[in-house]
Coordinates of C-alpha atoms in Angstrom, one line a residue:
M23 CA 120.9 45.9 59.7
D24 CA 118.0 47.6 60.7
P25 CA 115.1 45.7 58.8
E26 CA 113.4 49.1 58.1
A27 CA 116.4 50.6 56.6
S28 CA 117.2 47.5 54.4
L29 CA 113.5 47.1 53.1
H30 CA 114.5 48.7 49.7
L31 CA 117.1 45.7 49.2
R32 CA 114.0 43.5 48.5
L33 CA 112.9 45.7 45.6
A34 CA 114.2 43.6 42.5
G35 CA 115.3 45.7 39.6
V36 CA 115.5 49.0 41.7
I37 CA 118.6 50.8 42.3
R38 CA 118.8 53.2 45.3
L39 CA 121.2 56.3 45.1
S40 CA 122.4 58.8 47.8
L41 CA 122.4 62.2 46.7
A42 CA 124.1 63.7 49.9
G43 CA 125.8 66.9 49.5
G44 CA 123.5 68.2 46.6
R45 CA 120.2 70.3 46.7
G46 CA 116.9 68.8 46.9
P47 CA 116.1 65.2 47.6
T48 CA 118.8 63.0 49.3
D49 CA 117.7 59.8 47.8
A50 CA 117.1 58.7 44.4
W51 CA 115.6 55.5 42.9
V52 CA 116.4 54.2 39.4
F53 CA 114.6 51.3 37.7
D54 CA 113.1 50.4 34.1
P55 CA 109.5 49.8 34.2
H56 CA 107.9 53.1 35.4
R57 CA 105.3 51.3 37.5
L58 CA 108.2 50.5 39.8
A59 CA 108.0 54.0 41.1
L60 CA 104.9 52.8 43.1
P61 CA 106.9 50.9 45.7
C62 CA 109.7 53.4 46.0
W63 CA 107.5 56.1 46.6
A64 CA 106.0 53.8 49.4
C65 CA 109.4 53.2 50.8
T66 CA 110.0 56.9 50.9
L67 CA 106.8 58.0 52.3
G68 CA 106.0 55.0 54.8
A69 CA 102.5 54.5 56.2
T70 CA 102.0 57.6 58.0
A71 CA 103.7 60.7 56.1
P72 CA 100.8 63.0 54.3
P73 CA 100.5 62.3 50.6
A74 CA 102.9 64.0 48.5
L75 CA 102.5 66.1 45.3
L76 CA 103.9 64.3 42.4
V77 CA 106.1 66.4 40.1
T78 CA 106.5 64.3 36.9
L79 CA 108.6 64.8 33.6
D80 CA 107.5 62.3 30.9
R81 CA 106.7 62.2 27.3
H82 CA 103.3 60.6 28.0
L83 CA 100.5 61.5 30.5
D84 CA 100.6 58.3 32.6
V85 CA 97.2 58.8 33.9
V86 CA 95.2 56.2 32.8
P87 CA 92.9 54.7 35.3
P88 CA 94.0 51.2 36.9
Q89 CA 91.7 48.6 35.5
H90 CA 90.7 47.5 39.0
P91 CA 91.3 50.8 41.1
E92 CA 89.5 49.4 44.1
A93 CA 91.9 46.5 44.3
V94 CA 95.0 48.8 44.6
P95 CA 96.5 48.1 48.3
D96 CA 96.3 51.2 50.5
R97 CA 99.6 52.3 51.7
T98 CA 99.0 50.7 55.1
A99 CA 99.3 47.2 53.6
G100 CA 103.0 47.7 53.4
L101 CA 105.7 47.8 50.9
R102 CA 105.6 44.1 49.8
A103 CA 101.8 44.4 48.9
L104 CA 102.4 47.5 46.9
D105 CA 105.5 46.3 45.2
E106 CA 103.6 43.0 44.2
H107 CA 100.8 45.1 42.9
A108 CA 103.0 47.1 40.7
R109 CA 104.7 44.4 39.2
W110 CA 101.5 42.0 38.9
S111 CA 98.6 44.0 38.6
L112 CA 99.4 47.2 36.9
D113 CA 99.7 47.5 33.2
V114 CA 102.9 46.6 31.7
R115 CA 102.4 49.5 29.3
N116 CA 103.3 51.8 32.5
Y117 CA 100.8 54.3 32.3
D118 CA 98.5 53.7 35.2
H119 CA 100.8 54.0 38.2
I120 CA 100.3 57.6 39.1
L121 CA 96.4 57.2 39.7
A122 CA 97.3 53.8 41.5
A123 CA 99.5 55.9 43.6
M124 CA 96.7 58.3 44.3
E125 CA 94.4 55.2 45.1
A126 CA 97.0 53.8 47.5
G127 CA 97.1 57.1 49.4
L128 CA 100.6 58.0 48.5
V129 CA 100.2 60.9 46.1
G130 CA 97.7 63.8 46.6
D131 CA 97.8 66.1 43.7
A132 CA 100.0 65.9 40.5
L133 CA 102.0 68.3 38.4
L134 CA 102.2 66.7 34.9
I135 CA 105.0 68.0 32.6
A136 CA 104.1 65.7 29.5
R137 CA 103.4 66.2 25.8
A138 CA 101.4 63.1 24.7
R139 CA 98.2 61.6 25.9
P140 CA 97.9 57.8 25.6
R141 CA 94.5 56.3 24.6
G142 CA 92.2 56.0 27.7
A143 CA 94.1 58.7 29.8
F144 CA 91.9 60.5 32.3
A145 CA 90.9 63.8 30.7
G146 CA 89.7 65.8 33.7
G147 CA 91.3 68.2 35.9
V148 CA 90.3 66.3 39.2
Y149 CA 90.4 62.6 39.7
K150 CA 88.4 61.2 42.6
D151 CA 89.5 57.9 44.0
T152 CA 87.6 55.0 45.1
R153 CA 87.8 56.2 48.6
G154 CA 86.5 59.5 47.7
R155 CA 89.4 61.6 47.8
E156 CA 89.9 64.1 45.2
H157 CA 93.2 64.9 43.5
R158 CA 94.1 67.8 41.2
L159 CA 95.8 67.0 37.9
V160 CA 97.7 69.9 36.7
A161 CA 99.1 69.3 33.0
V162 CA 101.6 71.5 31.2
P163 CA 103.8 70.5 28.1
T164 CA 107.1 71.8 29.2
V165 CA 109.3 73.1 32.1
D166 CA 109.2 76.5 30.5
R167 CA 105.4 76.6 30.7
A168 CA 105.6 75.2 34.3
A169 CA 108.2 78.0 35.2
E170 CA 105.9 80.6 33.7
A171 CA 102.6 79.5 35.3
F172 CA 104.6 79.5 38.6
Q173 CA 106.0 82.8 38.5
S174 CA 103.1 84.8 36.7
P175 CA 100.0 82.5 37.0
A176 CA 97.2 83.5 34.5
P177 CA 93.5 82.7 35.5
G178 CA 93.1 79.0 36.1
D179 CA 96.8 78.2 36.3
L180 CA 97.5 76.0 39.3
V181 CA 101.1 75.2 39.3
R182 CA 101.9 77.6 42.1
D183 CA 98.9 76.6 44.1
V184 CA 99.8 72.9 44.3
L185 CA 103.5 73.6 45.1
E186 CA 102.3 75.9 47.9
H187 CA 99.9 73.6 49.3
T188 CA 102.1 70.6 49.9
E189 CA 104.6 69.5 52.3
R190 CA 106.5 67.0 50.3
V191 CA 107.1 66.6 46.7
L192 CA 108.2 63.4 44.8
L193 CA 110.1 64.4 41.8
D194 CA 109.6 61.8 39.1
V195 CA 111.4 61.7 35.5
D196 CA 111.0 59.0 32.9
L197 CA 113.8 59.2 30.4
D198 CA 111.5 59.0 27.3
C199 CA 110.8 62.6 28.2
F200 CA 113.9 63.3 26.4
T201 CA 112.9 61.7 23.2
S202 CA 110.8 62.5 20.2
P203 CA 109.0 60.3 17.6
S204 CA 110.8 60.2 14.2
D205 CA 108.8 62.0 11.3
A206 CA 109.9 59.4 9.0
D207 CA 108.8 56.6 11.3
P208 CA 106.6 57.2 14.1
T209 CA 107.5 53.9 15.6
T210 CA 111.2 55.1 16.1
V211 CA 112.3 57.5 18.7
L212 CA 115.1 59.8 18.7
P213 CA 116.9 60.8 21.7
W214 CA 117.7 64.4 22.2
P215 CA 121.4 65.6 22.5
R216 CA 122.6 67.1 25.6
D217 CA 122.2 70.7 24.7
V218 CA 118.5 70.0 24.0
I219 CA 117.9 68.3 27.2
R220 CA 119.4 71.2 29.1
E221 CA 117.4 73.7 27.3
F222 CA 114.2 71.7 28.1
L223 CA 115.1 71.0 31.6
L224 CA 116.5 74.2 32.5
P225 CA 115.1 77.0 30.4
E226 CA 115.9 80.5 31.0
G227 CA 114.1 82.0 34.0
S228 CA 113.1 78.6 35.5
G229 CA 115.3 79.1 38.7
P230 CA 112.3 80.0 40.8
F231 CA 110.1 77.2 40.0
W232 CA 112.9 74.5 40.5
D233 CA 113.8 76.4 43.9
A234 CA 110.1 75.9 45.0
V235 CA 110.2 72.1 43.7
L236 CA 113.3 71.0 45.1
E237 CA 113.0 72.6 48.6
K238 CA 110.3 70.0 49.3
T239 CA 111.4 67.3 47.3
V240 CA 112.0 64.1 49.4
A241 CA 113.0 61.7 46.7
L242 CA 113.7 61.4 42.8
T243 CA 112.5 58.5 41.0
L244 CA 114.2 57.9 37.5
A245 CA 112.5 55.3 34.9
R246 CA 114.7 54.5 32.2
E247 CA 112.2 52.6 30.1
P248 CA 114.7 51.4 27.3
H249 CA 112.2 50.0 25.0
H250 CA 110.7 53.8 24.7
C251 CA 114.1 55.1 24.4
G252 CA 115.6 53.4 21.5
G253 CA 116.7 50.3 23.0
L254 CA 119.4 49.3 25.5
L255 CA 122.3 51.0 24.0
A256 CA 120.5 54.2 22.9
S257 CA 118.9 54.5 26.3
G258 CA 122.3 53.9 28.0
E259 CA 123.7 56.8 26.1
L260 CA 120.6 59.0 26.8
F261 CA 120.8 58.2 30.4
R262 CA 124.4 59.4 30.5
D263 CA 123.4 62.8 28.9
V264 CA 120.2 63.2 31.0
A265 CA 122.2 62.3 34.5
E266 CA 124.7 64.9 33.6
V267 CA 122.1 67.7 33.5
L268 CA 119.6 66.5 36.0
F269 CA 122.1 65.4 38.7
R270 CA 124.8 67.8 38.1
E271 CA 123.5 70.7 36.8
L272 CA 120.0 70.6 38.6
L273 CA 120.7 68.7 41.8
H274 CA 124.3 69.7 42.2
A275 CA 125.0 66.3 42.9
T276 CA 127.5 63.6 41.4
P277 CA 126.0 61.8 38.5
P278 CA 125.6 58.0 39.2

């Protein structure tokens, strides 16, 4: 077996899927802790491809700066170094991997479709990494809003701009995007039913936005985060419903 082709087999806790026959990416990566997206992005892009635009769907804006951003290995250090850094140096709360990927030179700009801002999240629109590179952070709360900003940009809307000024897109989904905190107990999350997932992910009129995203998408990463999705059983049922909409209806691929 070609050592380069089998590198992903060293990524413990990561499942790689082939999406041949659908539209958009031909590879998908599934794992639990969201910080494991970092080595998956490294495996997808390698050491020489230009940084990609990250399009991420999440309940939280995972843009808390790493505690030691200067210690994030550059992508040229290789997959093993980035995988080890993700597992042992990034925060176990899984909210600093995006800016870490910018520090590593894997991600350029980011389109963040997310609703909640964790404590300590970077609040600006441009993140300057420790190597001096600037990264635009474009945040919108819903796919519907992203599609609207793409098709009819208002002054200051940058969704279309970041999509048009990139060669590659990394599409990233956190399963907890499709949950809401309970009104009765904010520590309890409520998984969404499939029709609500579909309404969020594929709102009316979102076709041109998704076409623009998927024509450049080189990989999908999907974090299951069971502790944010009601536990193992609840997250398993939610994964099944999200997979039907995400893989079958959006990507036109067979669900895993």
